[in-house]
Amino acid sequence: AGIRVFVTGGIGGVHRGGEVTMDISADLTELGRTPVCVVCAGAKSVLDIPRTLEYLETQGVCVASYR
């Protein structure tokens, strides 16, 4: 579609207990496949944030943050 930058309030992630249930939002896999810059507030707080970051790293997604 030629979209270079996508802005959203939050992305999905690895759900708590995801290491057992494999409940991982499909958008994380897509972020690893699609050449697009995503700007967002972060992953939803109900998710397992450390595992979400690990999954993104595994998919080759660069994660940058600002405090």
N, CA, C and O atoms as a Maestro MAE file, in Angstrom:
{
 s_m_m2io_version
 :::
 2.0.0
}

f_m_ct {
 s_m_title
 :::
 protein
 m_atom[268] {
  # First column is atom index #
  i_m_mmod_type
  r_m_x_coord
  r_m_y_coord
  r_m_z_coord
  i_m_residue_number
  s_m_chain_name
  s_m_pdb_residue_name
  s_m_pdb_atom_name
  i_m_atomic_number
  :::
  1 25 0.818 -1.199 0.000 1 A "ALA " " N  " 7
  2 3 0.000 0.000 0.000 1 A "ALA " " CA " 6
  3 2 0.856 1.254 0.000 1 A "ALA " " C  " 6
  4 15 0.336 2.355 -0.182 1 A "ALA " " O  " 8
  5 25 2.172 1.107 0.203 2 A "GLY " " N  " 7
  6 3 3.061 2.259 0.179 2 A "GLY " " CA " 6
  7 2 3.038 3.103 1.440 2 A "GLY " " C  " 6
  8 15 3.511 4.239 1.426 2 A "GLY " " O  " 8
  9 25 2.506 2.581 2.515 3 A "ILE " " N  " 7
  10 3 2.462 3.320 3.778 3 A "ILE " " CA " 6
  11 2 3.830 3.227 4.443 3 A "ILE " " C  " 6
  12 15 4.324 2.126 4.684 3 A "ILE " " O  " 8
  13 25 4.443 4.360 4.741 4 A "ARG " " N  " 7
  14 3 5.770 4.368 5.357 4 A "ARG " " CA " 6
  15 2 5.706 4.537 6.874 4 A "ARG " " C  " 6
  16 15 6.526 3.975 7.599 4 A "ARG " " O  " 8
  17 25 4.727 5.314 7.352 5 A "VAL " " N  " 7
  18 3 4.585 5.566 8.790 5 A "VAL " " CA " 6
  19 2 3.145 5.278 9.184 5 A "VAL " " C  " 6
  20 15 2.207 5.742 8.535 5 A "VAL " " O  " 8
  21 25 2.978 4.511 10.249 6 A "PHE " " N  " 7
  22 3 1.655 4.162 10.770 6 A "PHE " " CA " 6
  23 2 1.617 4.586 12.233 6 A "PHE " " C  " 6
  24 15 2.497 4.214 13.009 6 A "PHE " " O  " 8
  25 25 0.607 5.359 12.613 7 A "VAL " " N  " 7
  26 3 0.486 5.859 13.979 7 A "VAL " " CA " 6
  27 2 -0.752 5.245 14.619 7 A "VAL " " C  " 6
  28 15 -1.835 5.232 14.034 7 A "VAL " " O  " 8
  29 25 -0.565 4.731 15.848 8 A "THR " " N  " 7
  30 3 -1.675 4.090 16.555 8 A "THR " " CA " 6
  31 2 -1.525 4.334 18.056 8 A "THR " " C  " 6
  32 15 -0.438 4.663 18.531 8 A "THR " " O  " 8
  33 25 -2.595 4.177 18.783 9 A "GLY " " N  " 7
  34 3 -2.550 4.361 20.233 9 A "GLY " " CA " 6
  35 2 -1.746 3.276 20.928 9 A "GLY " " C  " 6
  36 15 -1.053 3.553 21.906 9 A "GLY " " O  " 8
  37 25 -1.828 2.055 20.441 10 A "GLY " " N  " 7
  38 3 -1.103 0.954 21.072 10 A "GLY " " CA " 6
  39 2 -1.067 -0.255 20.163 10 A "GLY " " C  " 6
  40 15 -1.915 -0.422 19.287 10 A "GLY " " O  " 8
  41 25 -0.080 -1.087 20.386 11 A "ILE " " N  " 7
  42 3 0.028 -2.324 19.606 11 A "ILE " " CA " 6
  43 2 -0.384 -3.494 20.485 11 A "ILE " " C  " 6
  44 15 -0.479 -3.368 21.706 11 A "ILE " " O  " 8
  45 25 -0.622 -4.612 19.862 12 A "GLY " " N  " 7
  46 3 -0.913 -5.832 20.614 12 A "GLY " " CA " 6
  47 2 0.361 -6.368 21.231 12 A "GLY " " C  " 6
  48 15 1.374 -5.670 21.284 12 A "GLY " " O  " 8
  49 25 0.316 -7.585 21.689 13 A "GLY " " N  " 7
  50 3 1.508 -8.144 22.309 13 A "GLY " " CA " 6
  51 2 1.329 -9.590 22.703 13 A "GLY " " C  " 6
  52 15 0.396 -10.267 22.269 13 A "GLY " " O  " 8
  53 25 2.239 -10.046 23.531 14 A "VAL " " N  " 7
  54 3 2.165 -11.389 24.098 14 A "VAL " " CA " 6
  55 2 1.304 -11.286 25.355 14 A "VAL " " C  " 6
  56 15 1.614 -10.522 26.269 14 A "VAL " " O  " 8
  57 25 0.245 -12.047 25.392 15 A "HIS " " N  " 7
  58 3 -0.653 -11.995 26.548 15 A "HIS " " CA " 6
  59 2 -0.015 -12.701 27.742 15 A "HIS " " C  " 6
  60 15 0.808 -13.602 27.576 15 A "HIS " " O  " 8
  61 25 -0.394 -12.291 28.919 16 A "ARG " " N  " 7
  62 3 0.128 -12.946 30.127 16 A "ARG " " CA " 6
  63 2 -0.208 -14.424 30.071 16 A "ARG " " C  " 6
  64 15 -1.340 -14.809 29.780 16 A "ARG " " O  " 8
  65 25 0.794 -15.246 30.355 17 A "GLY " " N  " 7
  66 3 0.628 -16.683 30.227 17 A "GLY " " CA " 6
  67 2 0.839 -17.157 28.797 17 A "GLY " " C  " 6
  68 15 0.603 -18.325 28.488 17 A "GLY " " O  " 8
  69 25 1.279 -16.265 27.930 18 A "GLY " " N  " 7
  70 3 1.468 -16.577 26.521 18 A "GLY " " CA " 6
  71 2 2.503 -17.655 26.260 18 A "GLY " " C  " 6
  72 15 2.481 -18.303 25.214 18 A "GLY " " O  " 8
  73 25 3.421 -17.850 27.220 19 A "GLU " " N  " 7
  74 3 4.414 -18.912 27.054 19 A "GLU " " CA " 6
  75 2 3.763 -20.292 27.109 19 A "GLU " " C  " 6
  76 15 4.342 -21.275 26.649 19 A "GLU " " O  " 8
  77 25 2.556 -20.360 27.674 20 A "VAL " " N  " 7
  78 3 1.811 -21.618 27.746 20 A "VAL " " CA " 6
  79 2 0.735 -21.672 26.661 20 A "VAL " " C  " 6
  80 15 0.575 -22.682 25.976 20 A "VAL " " O  " 8
  81 25 -0.001 -20.565 26.519 21 A "THR " " N  " 7
  82 3 -1.138 -20.543 25.599 21 A "THR " " CA " 6
  83 2 -0.774 -20.144 24.168 21 A "THR " " C  " 6
  84 15 -1.562 -20.344 23.243 21 A "THR " " O  " 8
  85 25 0.423 -19.580 23.992 22 A "MET " " N  " 7
  86 3 0.865 -19.042 22.695 22 A "MET " " CA " 6
  87 2 -0.105 -17.973 22.188 22 A "MET " " C  " 6
  88 15 -0.303 -17.830 20.982 22 A "MET " " O  " 8
  89 25 -0.705 -17.225 23.112 23 A "ASP " " N  " 7
  90 3 -1.631 -16.148 22.768 23 A "ASP " " CA " 6
  91 2 -0.819 -14.892 22.465 23 A "ASP " " C  " 6
  92 15 -0.484 -14.119 23.362 23 A "ASP " " O  " 8
  93 25 -0.510 -14.707 21.185 24 A "ILE " " N  " 7
  94 3 0.318 -13.604 20.725 24 A "ILE " " CA " 6
  95 2 -0.445 -12.865 19.638 24 A "ILE " " C  " 6
  96 15 -0.925 -13.481 18.686 24 A "ILE " " O  " 8
  97 25 -0.557 -11.561 19.771 25 A "SER " " N  " 7
  98 3 -1.280 -10.766 18.781 25 A "SER " " CA " 6
  99 2 -0.619 -10.874 17.417 25 A "SER " " C  " 6
  100 15 0.604 -10.795 17.302 25 A "SER " " O  " 8
  101 25 -1.429 -11.053 16.391 26 A "ALA " " N  " 7
  102 3 -0.924 -11.228 15.029 26 A "ALA " " CA " 6
  103 2 -0.194 -10.005 14.509 26 A "ALA " " C  " 6
  104 15 0.645 -10.120 13.616 26 A "ALA " " O  " 8
  105 25 -0.501 -8.824 15.058 27 A "ASP " " N  " 7
  106 3 0.164 -7.627 14.553 27 A "ASP " " CA " 6
  107 2 1.668 -7.632 14.833 27 A "ASP " " C  " 6
  108 15 2.424 -6.969 14.124 27 A "ASP " " O  " 8
  109 25 2.111 -8.365 15.851 28 A "LEU " " N  " 7
  110 3 3.546 -8.442 16.135 28 A "LEU " " CA " 6
  111 2 4.284 -9.148 15.017 28 A "LEU " " C  " 6
  112 15 5.362 -8.708 14.617 28 A "LEU " " O  " 8
  113 25 3.734 -10.221 14.510 29 A "THR " " N  " 7
  114 3 4.345 -10.934 13.385 29 A "THR " " CA " 6
  115 2 4.341 -10.053 12.149 29 A "THR " " C  " 6
  116 15 5.320 -10.012 11.405 29 A "THR " " O  " 8
  117 25 3.255 -9.358 11.935 30 A "GLU " " N  " 7
  118 3 3.153 -8.479 10.765 30 A "GLU " " CA " 6
  119 2 4.163 -7.343 10.822 30 A "GLU " " C  " 6
  120 15 4.683 -6.927 9.787 30 A "GLU " " O  " 8
  121 25 4.445 -6.839 12.013 31 A "LEU " " N  " 7
  122 3 5.453 -5.775 12.156 31 A "LEU " " CA " 6
  123 2 6.823 -6.257 11.698 31 A "LEU " " C  " 6
  124 15 7.622 -5.467 11.196 31 A "LEU " " O  " 8
  125 25 7.100 -7.540 11.865 32 A "GLY " " N  " 7
  126 3 8.365 -8.100 11.422 32 A "GLY " " CA " 6
  127 2 8.421 -8.329 9.916 32 A "GLY " " C  " 6
  128 15 9.508 -8.451 9.351 32 A "GLY " " O  " 8
  129 25 7.279 -8.388 9.267 33 A "ARG " " N  " 7
  130 3 7.216 -8.683 7.827 33 A "ARG " " CA " 6
  131 2 7.088 -7.437 6.953 33 A "ARG " " C  " 6
  132 15 7.506 -7.443 5.796 33 A "ARG " " O  " 8
  133 25 6.515 -6.381 7.501 34 A "THR " " N  " 7
  134 3 6.160 -5.210 6.707 34 A "THR " " CA " 6
  135 2 7.120 -4.057 6.972 34 A "THR " " C  " 6
  136 15 7.323 -3.678 8.126 34 A "THR " " O  " 8
  137 25 7.711 -3.495 5.924 35 A "PRO " " N  " 7
  138 3 8.632 -2.371 6.113 35 A "PRO " " CA " 6
  139 2 7.883 -1.066 6.376 35 A "PRO " " C  " 6
  140 15 7.617 -0.293 5.456 35 A "PRO " " O  " 8
  141 25 7.552 -0.836 7.629 36 A "VAL " " N  " 7
  142 3 6.807 0.364 8.012 36 A "VAL " " CA " 6
  143 2 7.292 0.817 9.386 36 A "VAL " " C  " 6
  144 15 7.643 -0.004 10.234 36 A "VAL " " O  " 8
  145 25 7.309 2.118 9.594 37 A "CYS " " N  " 7
  146 3 7.637 2.682 10.905 37 A "CYS " " CA " 6
  147 2 6.328 2.846 11.672 37 A "CYS " " C  " 6
  148 15 5.402 3.501 11.194 37 A "CYS " " O  " 8
  149 25 6.255 2.251 12.859 38 A "VAL " " N  " 7
  150 3 5.053 2.343 13.685 38 A "VAL " " CA " 6
  151 2 5.358 3.247 14.870 38 A "VAL " " C  " 6
  152 15 6.319 3.020 15.604 38 A "VAL " " O  " 8
  153 25 4.539 4.266 15.048 39 A "VAL " " N  " 7
  154 3 4.659 5.176 16.189 39 A "VAL " " CA " 6
  155 2 3.438 4.944 17.060 39 A "VAL " " C  " 6
  156 15 2.303 5.074 16.601 39 A "VAL " " O  " 8
  157 25 3.676 4.598 18.332 40 A "CYS " " N  " 7
  158 3 2.541 4.343 19.210 40 A "CYS " " CA " 6
  159 2 2.905 4.661 20.651 40 A "CYS " " C  " 6
  160 15 4.067 4.897 20.983 40 A "CYS " " O  " 8
  161 25 1.884 4.663 21.495 41 A "ALA " " N  " 7
  162 3 2.086 4.915 22.912 41 A "ALA " " CA " 6
  163 2 2.716 3.715 23.602 41 A "ALA " " C  " 6
  164 15 3.266 3.857 24.695 41 A "ALA " " O  " 8
  165 25 2.649 2.535 22.988 42 A "GLY " " N  " 7
  166 3 3.235 1.331 23.572 42 A "GLY " " CA " 6
  167 2 2.291 0.157 23.478 42 A "GLY " " C  " 6
  168 15 1.222 0.236 22.872 42 A "GLY " " O  " 8
  169 25 2.711 -0.935 24.092 43 A "ALA " " N  " 7
  170 3 1.854 -2.116 24.154 43 A "ALA " " CA " 6
  171 2 0.826 -1.914 25.257 43 A "ALA " " C  " 6
  172 15 1.063 -1.172 26.210 43 A "ALA " " O  " 8
  173 25 -0.288 -2.562 25.126 44 A "LYS " " N  " 7
  174 3 -1.344 -2.441 26.136 44 A "LYS " " CA " 6
  175 2 -0.868 -3.006 27.471 44 A "LYS " " C  " 6
  176 15 -0.198 -4.038 27.508 44 A "LYS " " O  " 8
  177 25 -1.209 -2.340 28.553 45 A "SER " " N  " 7
  178 3 -0.672 -2.684 29.876 45 A "SER " " CA " 6
  179 2 -1.146 -4.034 30.404 45 A "SER " " C  " 6
  180 15 -0.552 -4.555 31.348 45 A "SER " " O  " 8
  181 25 -2.183 -4.610 29.835 46 A "VAL " " N  " 7
  182 3 -2.659 -5.922 30.287 46 A "VAL " " CA " 6
  183 2 -1.806 -7.048 29.720 46 A "VAL " " C  " 6
  184 15 -2.015 -8.214 30.052 46 A "VAL " " O  " 8
  185 25 -0.843 -6.703 28.863 47 A "LEU " " N  " 7
  186 3 0.000 -7.696 28.212 47 A "LEU " " CA " 6
  187 2 1.285 -7.914 28.993 47 A "LEU " " C  " 6
  188 15 1.594 -7.167 29.921 47 A "LEU " " O  " 8
  189 25 2.022 -8.930 28.616 48 A "ASP " " N  " 7
  190 3 3.329 -9.230 29.204 48 A "ASP " " CA " 6
  191 2 4.370 -8.420 28.418 48 A "ASP " " C  " 6
  192 15 4.825 -8.848 27.357 48 A "ASP " " O  " 8
  193 25 4.736 -7.259 28.942 49 A "ILE " " N  " 7
  194 3 5.601 -6.321 28.218 49 A "ILE " " CA " 6
  195 2 6.991 -6.904 27.944 49 A "ILE " " C  " 6
  196 15 7.458 -6.808 26.809 49 A "ILE " " O  " 8
  197 25 7.677 -7.505 28.930 50 A "PRO " " N  " 7
  198 3 8.996 -8.083 28.623 50 A "PRO " " CA " 6
  199 2 8.940 -9.154 27.541 50 A "PRO " " C  " 6
  200 15 9.815 -9.195 26.676 50 A "PRO " " O  " 8
  201 25 7.937 -10.016 27.570 51 A "ARG " " N  " 7
  202 3 7.820 -11.049 26.532 51 A "ARG " " CA " 6
  203 2 7.447 -10.442 25.181 51 A "ARG " " C  " 6
  204 15 7.862 -10.946 24.137 51 A "ARG " " O  " 8
  205 25 6.666 -9.360 25.199 52 A "THR " " N  " 7
  206 3 6.332 -8.669 23.958 52 A "THR " " CA " 6
  207 2 7.593 -8.098 23.321 52 A "THR " " C  " 6
  208 15 7.793 -8.232 22.114 52 A "THR " " O  " 8
  209 25 8.439 -7.465 24.118 53 A "LEU " " N  " 7
  210 3 9.696 -6.920 23.596 53 A "LEU " " CA " 6
  211 2 10.596 -8.032 23.063 53 A "LEU " " C  " 6
  212 15 11.234 -7.874 22.022 53 A "LEU " " O  " 8
  213 25 10.644 -9.147 23.774 54 A "GLU " " N  " 7
  214 3 11.449 -10.289 23.328 54 A "GLU " " CA " 6
  215 2 10.926 -10.824 21.996 54 A "GLU " " C  " 6
  216 15 11.712 -11.150 21.107 54 A "GLU " " O  " 8
  217 25 9.614 -10.916 21.856 55 A "TYR " " N  " 7
  218 3 9.028 -11.409 20.607 55 A "TYR " " CA " 6
  219 2 9.338 -10.462 19.452 55 A "TYR " " C  " 6
  220 15 9.689 -10.908 18.359 55 A "TYR " " O  " 8
  221 25 9.210 -9.158 19.689 56 A "LEU " " N  " 7
  222 3 9.526 -8.188 18.641 56 A "LEU " " CA " 6
  223 2 10.981 -8.300 18.219 56 A "LEU " " C  " 6
  224 15 11.293 -8.243 17.029 56 A "LEU " " O  " 8
  225 25 11.867 -8.460 19.187 57 A "GLU " " N  " 7
  226 3 13.297 -8.629 18.876 57 A "GLU " " CA " 6
  227 2 13.512 -9.877 18.021 57 A "GLU " " C  " 6
  228 15 14.278 -9.850 17.058 57 A "GLU " " O  " 8
  229 25 12.840 -10.956 18.373 58 A "THR " " N  " 7
  230 3 12.954 -12.200 17.617 58 A "THR " " CA " 6
  231 2 12.474 -12.015 16.178 58 A "THR " " C  " 6
  232 15 13.006 -12.636 15.258 58 A "THR " " O  " 8
  233 25 11.475 -11.167 15.989 59 A "GLN " " N  " 7
  234 3 10.944 -10.900 14.648 59 A "GLN " " CA " 6
  235 2 11.791 -9.886 13.868 59 A "GLN " " C  " 6
  236 15 11.497 -9.587 12.710 59 A "GLN " " O  " 8
  237 25 12.835 -9.363 14.502 60 A "GLY " " N  " 7
  238 3 13.715 -8.407 13.829 60 A "GLY " " CA " 6
  239 2 13.177 -6.993 13.820 60 A "GLY " " C  " 6
  240 15 13.558 -6.188 12.970 60 A "GLY " " O  " 8
  241 25 12.290 -6.680 14.763 61 A "VAL " " N  " 7
  242 3 11.701 -5.353 14.843 61 A "VAL " " CA " 6
  243 2 12.543 -4.489 15.774 61 A "VAL " " C  " 6
  244 15 12.800 -4.859 16.920 61 A "VAL " " O  " 8
  245 25 12.964 -3.346 15.272 62 A "CYS " " N  " 7
  246 3 13.709 -2.390 16.085 62 A "CYS " " CA " 6
  247 2 12.728 -1.644 16.981 62 A "CYS " " C  " 6
  248 15 11.731 -1.106 16.501 62 A "CYS " " O  " 8
  249 25 13.008 -1.611 18.275 63 A "VAL " " N  " 7
  250 3 12.142 -0.913 19.220 63 A "VAL " " CA " 6
  251 2 12.937 0.231 19.832 63 A "VAL " " C  " 6
  252 15 14.010 0.018 20.397 63 A "VAL " " O  " 8
  253 25 12.415 1.424 19.721 64 A "ALA " " N  " 7
  254 3 13.032 2.608 20.320 64 A "ALA " " CA " 6
  255 2 11.994 3.247 21.243 64 A "ALA " " C  " 6
  256 15 10.798 3.238 20.949 64 A "ALA " " O  " 8
  257 25 12.462 3.796 22.352 65 A "SER " " N  " 7
  258 3 11.517 4.409 23.297 65 A "SER " " CA " 6
  259 2 12.043 5.749 23.775 65 A "SER " " C  " 6
  260 15 13.226 6.062 23.650 65 A "SER " " O  " 8
  261 25 11.138 6.515 24.317 66 A "TYR " " N  " 7
  262 3 11.465 7.829 24.863 66 A "TYR " " CA " 6
  263 2 10.694 7.990 26.159 66 A "TYR " " C  " 6
  264 15 9.508 7.669 26.239 66 A "TYR " " O  " 8
  265 25 11.383 8.493 27.171 67 A "ARG " " N  " 7
  266 3 10.688 8.731 28.460 67 A "ARG " " CA " 6
  267 2 10.504 10.198 28.685 67 A "ARG " " C  " 6
  268 15 9.944 10.601 29.704 67 A "ARG " " O  " 8
  :::
 }
 m_bond[267] {
  # First column is bond index #
  i_m_from
  i_m_to
  i_m_order
  :::
  1 1 2 1
  2 2 3 1
  3 3 4 2
  4 3 5 1
  5 5 6 1
  6 6 7 1
  7 7 8 2
  8 7 9 1
  9 9 10 1
  10 10 11 1
  11 11 12 2
  12 11 13 1
  13 13 14 1
  14 14 15 1
  15 15 16 2
  16 15 17 1
  17 17 18 1
  18 18 19 1
  19 19 20 2
  20 19 21 1
  21 21 22 1
  22 22 23 1
  23 23 24 2
  24 23 25 1
  25 25 26 1
  26 26 27 1
  27 27 28 2
  28 27 29 1
  29 29 30 1
  30 30 31 1
  31 31 32 2
  32 31 33 1
  33 33 34 1
  34 34 35 1
  35 35 36 2
  36 35 37 1
  37 37 38 1
  38 38 39 1
  39 39 40 2
  40 39 41 1
  41 41 42 1
  42 42 43 1
  43 43 44 2
  44 43 45 1
  45 45 46 1
  46 46 47 1
  47 47 48 2
  48 47 49 1
  49 49 50 1
  50 50 51 1
  51 51 52 2
  52 51 53 1
  53 53 54 1
  54 54 55 1
  55 55 56 2
  56 55 57 1
  57 57 58 1
  58 58 59 1
  59 59 60 2
  60 59 61 1
  61 61 62 1
  62 62 63 1
  63 63 64 2
  64 63 65 1
  65 65 66 1
  66 66 67 1
  67 67 68 2
  68 67 69 1
  69 69 70 1
  70 70 71 1
  71 71 72 2
  72 71 73 1
  73 73 74 1
  74 74 75 1
  75 75 76 2
  76 75 77 1
  77 77 78 1
  78 78 79 1
  79 79 80 2
  80 79 81 1
  81 81 82 1
  82 82 83 1
  83 83 84 2
  84 83 85 1
  85 85 86 1
  86 86 87 1
  87 87 88 2
  88 87 89 1
  89 89 90 1
  90 90 91 1
  91 91 92 2
  92 91 93 1
  93 93 94 1
  94 94 95 1
  95 95 96 2
  96 95 97 1
  97 97 98 1
  98 98 99 1
  99 99 100 2
  100 99 101 1
  101 101 102 1
  102 102 103 1
  103 103 104 2
  104 103 105 1
  105 105 106 1
  106 106 107 1
  107 107 108 2
  108 107 109 1
  109 109 110 1
  110 110 111 1
  111 111 112 2
  112 111 113 1
  113 113 114 1
  114 114 115 1
  115 115 116 2
  116 115 117 1
  117 117 118 1
  118 118 119 1
  119 119 120 2
  120 119 121 1
  121 121 122 1
  122 122 123 1
  123 123 124 2
  124 123 125 1
  125 125 126 1
  126 126 127 1
  127 127 128 2
  128 127 129 1
  129 129 130 1
  130 130 131 1
  131 131 132 2
  132 131 133 1
  133 133 134 1
  134 134 135 1
  135 135 136 2
  136 135 137 1
  137 137 138 1
  138 138 139 1
  139 139 140 2
  140 139 141 1
  141 141 142 1
  142 142 143 1
  143 143 144 2
  144 143 145 1
  145 145 146 1
  146 146 147 1
  147 147 148 2
  148 147 149 1
  149 149 150 1
  150 150 151 1
  151 151 152 2
  152 151 153 1
  153 153 154 1
  154 154 155 1
  155 155 156 2
  156 155 157 1
  157 157 158 1
  158 158 159 1
  159 159 160 2
  160 159 161 1
  161 161 162 1
  162 162 163 1
  163 163 164 2
  164 163 165 1
  165 165 166 1
  166 166 167 1
  167 167 168 2
  168 167 169 1
  169 169 170 1
  170 170 171 1
  171 171 172 2
  172 171 173 1
  173 173 174 1
  174 174 175 1
  175 175 176 2
  176 175 177 1
  177 177 178 1
  178 178 179 1
  179 179 180 2
  180 179 181 1
  181 181 182 1
  182 182 183 1
  183 183 184 2
  184 183 185 1
  185 185 186 1
  186 186 187 1
  187 187 188 2
  188 187 189 1
  189 189 190 1
  190 190 191 1
  191 191 192 2
  192 191 193 1
  193 193 194 1
  194 194 195 1
  195 195 196 2
  196 195 197 1
  197 197 198 1
  198 198 199 1
  199 199 200 2
  200 199 201 1
  201 201 202 1
  202 202 203 1
  203 203 204 2
  204 203 205 1
  205 205 206 1
  206 206 207 1
  207 207 208 2
  208 207 209 1
  209 209 210 1
  210 210 211 1
  211 211 212 2
  212 211 213 1
  213 213 214 1
  214 214 215 1
  215 215 216 2
  216 215 217 1
  217 217 218 1
  218 218 219 1
  219 219 220 2
  220 219 221 1
  221 221 222 1
  222 222 223 1
  223 223 224 2
  224 223 225 1
  225 225 226 1
  226 226 227 1
  227 227 228 2
  228 227 229 1
  229 229 230 1
  230 230 231 1
  231 231 232 2
  232 231 233 1
  233 233 234 1
  234 234 235 1
  235 235 236 2
  236 235 237 1
  237 237 238 1
  238 238 239 1
  239 239 240 2
  240 239 241 1
  241 241 242 1
  242 242 243 1
  243 243 244 2
  244 243 245 1
  245 245 246 1
  246 246 247 1
  247 247 248 2
  248 247 249 1
  249 249 250 1
  250 250 251 1
  251 251 252 2
  252 251 253 1
  253 253 254 1
  254 254 255 1
  255 255 256 2
  256 255 257 1
  257 257 258 1
  258 258 259 1
  259 259 260 2
  260 259 261 1
  261 261 262 1
  262 262 263 1
  263 263 264 2
  264 263 265 1
  265 265 266 1
  266 266 267 1
  267 267 268 2
  :::
 }
}
